[in-house]
Amino acid sequence: MLGRFNKGAFWILVSTVGLQGSNLLVTIFLVRFFEQTGYGEISLTVSTFALLGEIAGLGFGLTTTKYVAEHKQKNPLKASRIIGLALAFSLVLGLGATLLLLFWPQIITEPFIQEPRLNPLFRIGAPQIFFNAISGVTLGVLSGLEAFPGIGLSNLLRGILYMAAAFIGSYLFGINGAVMATTLSSGLGVFISFLFLKNNLKRFGLSIKFKGVLEEVSILRQFAVPALLSNLSVIAAVWVTNLLLVRQVAGFSELGQLNVANQWKNLLMLMPNIIAQVLLPLLSAELSGTEDSSSHKTLGLFQSITVLVIFPVGTLFMFFPDTVLFIYGQEFKNSRDVLIGSVWSVIVASAGSVLGAFVQSTGKMWIGFTTNLTYGLLLILATYLFAGAYGANAVAYGSGAAYLFINFLSLYLLRKHIAAQLVKQILAAVLLSVLLVVASLAVSNSYRFLFGIVAIVVVELILFKMVISHEVRMGVSRLFSKFLLKNGKA
């Protein structure tokens, strides 16, 4: 299983770097080109399409990953019908939502955003809803087939096109061109991923079967609906907080600051996302609805790897935020606290991120929905109460506080399914995350460099002694010993 994980992780890394790397570079360009307010308008528009695309996709991304992984070998006909069911729903709902927004964008721009001038942007970006819905299914099936090279290459090519289209489109057509670039890259991503999908279906003797799909409708209740509600709880909450933020004084400027910080938040989420995306099909295939000691050991192993990477890098960002913000220009010099808060939320989330993979792989999606809904409601509440006084900081730190609560809630709901050692690891990581954010906010600029270096060293020591699993600790020790012996002989 570890060999399959390593292979999958490499290609998901290629995929994620392709998308997140391109998004980061494009964000830097858009922020400097359109400044905070213009970038805030683009961010709100694109996040709206992501929300509607998730609704149109009906949560079939995760559903196809799980069920294709389980049935691709033991029941190919069932797997083929599930793929057909997912595509049929996504095609119809995605196309319907796209046409609705194409001809009637004011249904969103007037009552919710209260900015009718954004109607042209919504018409240009409307096809993204269709593309996002179909993309979720095609990539979900590829993940279930463990066809990670297809996912990696399609997303890498999509990222390259997005960069080229964003630069050219923005220069020629302004904000409209920037949104058009997102639409074009989304469409190309679907086309390329579908080509990989056809080839990999043949490899497993599968096909896209629409005949008999109603026999598989039961998975809607069992997995797809709770998966949709689970994802929707988070995406909808983010969208609502964006709306609440833009309605404040200089709201689009605040949203611009938040989304710049979120680009680095997304970059830090590389490791948890890679582990979750690769672990879901592997655990689904291995467990098929059961739990054993090896699965708990695997979860502990990957939780340790996640925090061992996320915490030190996150500490670096939290103690040296000015270095990151420098590349965006003078307009963002006062966004330090927003960046610290966003990075802290990733660190807190990473402490218990493997619990999400466990929930999905064992089909406990209603637990996933409960935790995600709670997170969304807490985030909205924090934004509603504090956005007027603290702007983007209310969202950044509200997200971290919500993740803090969710970690405890998840551990409680899964208390009969999670090994005691993993619980201890997660609790220790959560406590360390709180100490980190307090320290990074308390230290003055005069001593920031010194405290930052010390903090990174101390964090690694605490992780090594108190947080990571025994297997990872021994593995790191062996690698370090080999390194010392090799350099000693040299």
XYZ file of N, CA and C in Angstrom, residues 344-459:
348
model
N -2.297 30.102 10.292
C -2.639 29.379 11.526
C -3.810 28.433 11.304
N -4.805 28.864 10.519
C -5.963 28.002 10.268
C -5.560 26.717 9.553
N -4.551 26.810 8.660
C -4.058 25.606 7.977
C -3.363 24.679 8.969
N -2.560 25.259 9.835
C -1.840 24.459 10.824
C -2.812 23.702 11.722
N -3.854 24.404 12.181
C -4.865 23.746 13.025
C -5.566 22.638 12.242
N -5.944 22.940 10.998
C -6.653 21.947 10.179
C -5.784 20.723 9.909
N -4.486 20.948 9.687
C -3.593 19.828 9.360
C -3.452 18.848 10.519
N -3.644 19.350 11.755
C -3.503 18.481 12.933
C -4.458 17.293 12.865
N -5.665 17.516 12.329
C -6.636 16.425 12.265
C -7.103 16.111 10.858
N -6.306 16.468 9.859
C -6.748 16.315 8.468
C -6.975 14.860 8.067
N -6.225 13.914 8.648
C -6.404 12.509 8.262
C -7.756 11.963 8.707
N -8.405 12.626 9.659
C -9.724 12.167 10.087
C -10.727 12.274 8.939
N -10.546 13.305 8.092
C -11.425 13.456 6.940
C -11.285 12.304 5.960
N -10.036 11.896 5.697
C -9.799 10.752 4.800
C -10.390 9.475 5.381
N -10.293 9.325 6.696
C -10.857 8.143 7.348
C -12.385 8.126 7.213
N -13.011 9.280 7.428
C -14.469 9.386 7.318
C -14.933 9.021 5.908
N -14.247 9.544 4.899
C -14.644 9.300 3.510
C -14.428 7.849 3.108
N -13.278 7.291 3.482
C -12.954 5.926 3.047
C -13.836 4.874 3.696
N -14.364 5.164 4.885
C -15.236 4.206 5.567
C -16.715 4.533 5.374
N -17.002 5.545 4.548
C -18.388 5.866 4.215
C -19.174 6.561 5.308
N -18.507 7.122 6.303
C -19.207 7.793 7.408
C -19.440 9.266 7.045
N -20.120 9.472 5.890
C -20.213 10.823 5.343
C -21.133 11.734 6.129
N -22.081 11.159 6.864
C -22.941 12.033 7.663
C -22.166 12.644 8.828
N -21.138 11.946 9.298
C -20.245 12.549 10.301
C -19.459 13.685 9.650
N -18.989 13.446 8.415
C -18.282 14.496 7.683
C -19.161 15.712 7.465
N -20.422 15.479 7.136
C -21.355 16.593 6.950
C -21.548 17.370 8.251
N -21.678 16.653 9.347
C -21.879 17.305 10.647
C -20.714 18.215 11.005
N -19.498 17.716 10.827
C -18.328 18.525 11.183
C -18.161 19.707 10.235
N -18.377 19.493 8.940
C -18.223 20.586 7.986
C -19.303 21.648 8.155
N -20.522 21.209 8.428
C -21.605 22.170 8.663
C -21.301 23.016 9.893
N -20.801 22.366 10.942
C -20.444 23.097 12.158
C -19.346 24.110 11.874
N -18.336 23.685 11.094
C -17.265 24.620 10.715
C -17.838 25.817 9.972
N -18.705 25.552 8.996
C -19.265 26.634 8.190
C -20.059 27.621 9.022
N -20.887 27.104 9.918
C -21.710 27.981 10.758
C -20.845 28.828 11.694
N -19.813 28.217 12.255
C -18.915 28.970 13.146
C -18.171 30.061 12.385
N -17.744 29.752 11.153
C -17.037 30.745 10.341
C -17.945 31.920 9.997
N -19.177 31.615 9.610
C -20.136 32.683 9.291
C -20.422 33.533 10.522
N -20.600 32.877 11.659
C -20.885 33.605 12.905
C -19.733 34.542 13.266
N -18.503 34.059 13.177
C -17.341 34.895 13.505
C -17.246 36.093 12.562
N -17.505 35.862 11.274
C -17.447 36.950 10.297
C -18.548 37.969 10.556
N -19.755 37.480 10.826
C -20.899 38.376 11.078
C -20.642 39.266 12.305
N -20.062 38.678 13.340
C -19.865 39.416 14.597
C -18.691 40.383 14.538
N -17.625 40.015 13.813
C -16.379 40.770 13.942
C -15.864 41.418 12.657
N -16.484 41.139 11.500
C -15.973 41.706 10.247
C -16.040 43.231 10.235
N -17.068 43.802 10.868
C -17.196 45.256 10.897
C -16.031 45.930 11.597
N -15.508 45.279 12.639
C -14.411 45.870 13.414
C -13.036 45.421 12.942
N -12.942 44.178 12.462
C -11.619 43.613 12.162
C -11.426 43.217 10.701
N -12.436 43.378 9.866
C -12.288 43.110 8.440
C -11.874 41.680 8.138
N -10.871 41.543 7.282
C -10.415 40.218 6.847
C -9.872 39.381 8.001
N -9.376 40.017 9.052
C -8.882 39.273 10.214
C -9.980 38.419 10.851
N -11.223 38.911 10.796
C -12.334 38.160 11.380
C -12.495 36.815 10.686
N -12.323 36.790 9.371
C -12.464 35.545 8.611
C -11.260 34.630 8.850
N -10.062 35.221 8.807
C -8.842 34.422 8.954
C -8.788 33.712 10.307
N -8.977 34.471 11.383
C -8.896 33.868 12.719
C -10.167 33.102 13.073
N -11.293 33.508 12.483
C -12.529 32.761 12.665
C -12.403 31.361 12.091
N -11.729 31.256 10.954
C -11.492 29.953 10.339
C -10.629 29.074 11.238
N -9.566 29.651 11.790
C -8.696 28.887 12.686
C -9.419 28.416 13.934
N -10.230 29.312 14.522
C -10.980 28.946 15.723
C -12.005 27.851 15.414
N -12.633 27.939 14.232
C -13.613 26.926 13.830
C -12.944 25.565 13.647
N -11.764 25.543 12.996
C -11.033 24.285 12.841
C -10.623 23.708 14.202
N -10.292 24.604 15.118
C -9.921 24.168 16.469
C -11.072 23.374 17.103
N -12.270 23.933 16.995
C -13.450 23.271 17.559
C -13.748 21.969 16.811
N -13.586 21.991 15.483
C -13.908 20.823 14.656
C -13.002 19.644 14.981
N -11.748 19.907 15.284
C -10.853 18.817 15.665
C -11.374 18.079 16.894
N -11.827 18.832 17.892
C -12.365 18.209 19.104
C -13.678 17.480 18.808
N -14.524 18.096 17.980
C -15.800 17.472 17.634
C -15.581 16.171 16.852
N -14.647 16.181 15.918
C -14.359 14.983 15.121
C -13.842 13.850 15.991
N -12.948 14.190 16.906
C -12.420 13.164 17.809
C -13.525 12.562 18.680
N -14.470 13.398 19.080
C -15.581 12.884 19.889
C -16.483 11.961 19.063
N -16.831 12.389 17.852
C -17.727 11.599 17.009
C -17.095 10.291 16.549
N -15.759 10.283 16.433
C -15.052 9.094 15.954
C -14.339 8.352 17.087
N -14.733 8.625 18.320
C -14.001 8.105 19.491
C -13.947 6.578 19.519
N -14.927 5.910 18.914
C -14.951 4.443 18.922
C -14.202 3.842 17.734
N -13.717 4.699 16.849
C -13.094 4.203 15.620
C -11.616 4.577 15.483
N -11.148 5.511 16.296
C -9.781 6.018 16.173
C -8.923 5.509 17.318
N -7.710 5.060 17.000
C -6.785 4.537 18.009
C -6.384 5.642 18.998
N -6.155 5.243 20.232
C -5.814 6.195 21.296
C -4.541 6.970 20.980
N -3.569 6.304 20.355
C -2.312 6.968 20.032
C -2.523 8.101 19.039
N -3.398 7.887 18.046
C -3.678 8.935 17.071
C -4.376 10.120 17.732
N -5.251 9.837 18.690
C -5.926 10.908 19.430
C -4.901 11.769 20.155
N -3.938 11.127 20.804
C -2.897 11.874 21.521
C -2.078 12.733 20.556
N -1.752 12.178 19.397
C -0.976 12.933 18.403
C -1.735 14.183 17.965
N -3.021 14.034 17.693
C -3.819 15.161 17.216
C -3.961 16.228 18.298
N -4.231 15.819 19.523
C -4.387 16.789 20.617
C -3.092 17.555 20.875
N -1.967 16.856 20.817
C -0.685 17.525 21.020
C -0.424 18.538 19.912
N -0.764 18.183 18.663
C -0.569 19.094 17.530
C -1.466 20.318 17.652
N -2.706 20.120 18.094
C -3.641 21.240 18.269
C -3.115 22.215 19.321
N -2.651 21.694 20.451
C -2.108 22.549 21.512
C -0.900 23.334 21.003
N -0.039 22.688 20.248
C 1.134 23.366 19.704
C 0.726 24.482 18.742
N -0.324 24.269 17.970
C -0.777 25.294 17.022
C -1.247 26.559 17.742
N -1.909 26.379 18.878
C -2.376 27.537 19.657
C -1.187 28.317 20.214
N -0.216 27.609 20.739
C 0.985 28.280 21.261
C 1.699 29.050 20.158
N 1.703 28.488 18.953
C 2.387 29.139 17.834
C 1.743 30.469 17.464
N 0.420 30.494 17.337
C -0.233 31.725 16.908
C -0.116 32.808 17.974
N -0.199 32.410 19.241
C -0.039 33.389 20.328
C 1.364 33.992 20.293
N 2.369 33.147 20.110
C 3.754 33.622 20.082
C 4.014 34.526 18.879
N 3.499 34.169 17.717
C 3.770 34.956 16.510
C 3.098 36.320 16.554
N 1.959 36.416 17.234
C 1.280 37.708 17.356
C 1.885 38.566 18.468
N 2.449 37.917 19.477
C 2.965 38.651 20.639
C 4.354 39.241 20.405
N 5.169 38.592 19.583
C 6.553 39.034 19.431
C 6.621 40.355 18.651
N 7.493 41.235 19.078
C 7.634 42.537 18.421
C 8.527 42.418 17.192
N 8.473 43.427 16.323
C 9.265 43.414 15.091
C 10.761 43.363 15.374
N 11.180 43.987 16.471
C 12.601 44.064 16.794
C 13.221 42.684 17.019
N 12.437 41.760 17.567
C 12.956 40.432 17.900
C 12.361 39.322 17.025
N 11.665 39.732 15.968
C 10.925 38.750 15.163
C 11.855 37.720 14.501
N 12.970 38.180 13.976
C 13.888 37.270 13.278
C 14.445 36.226 14.243
N 14.915 36.696 15.399
C 15.500 35.791 16.389
C 14.465 34.788 16.894
N 13.275 35.288 17.255
C 12.228 34.411 17.762
C 11.753 33.434 16.680
N 11.753 33.884 15.443
C 11.326 33.012 14.351
C 12.243 31.819 14.184
N 13.557 32.049 14.211
C 14.526 30.958 14.085
C 14.400 29.983 15.242
N 14.282 30.539 16.458
C 14.138 29.695 17.651
C 12.839 28.893 17.578
N 11.761 29.531 17.112
C 10.455 28.872 17.053
C 10.480 27.663 16.117
N 11.150 27.803 14.976
C 11.216 26.692 14.017
C 11.930 25.487 14.634
N 13.040 25.755 15.321
C 13.801 24.676 15.963
C 12.976 24.018 17.069
N 12.347 24.849 17.903
C 11.552 24.332 19.015
C 10.363 23.519 18.501
N 9.727 23.995 17.457
C 8.584 23.273 16.887
C 9.003 21.888 16.410
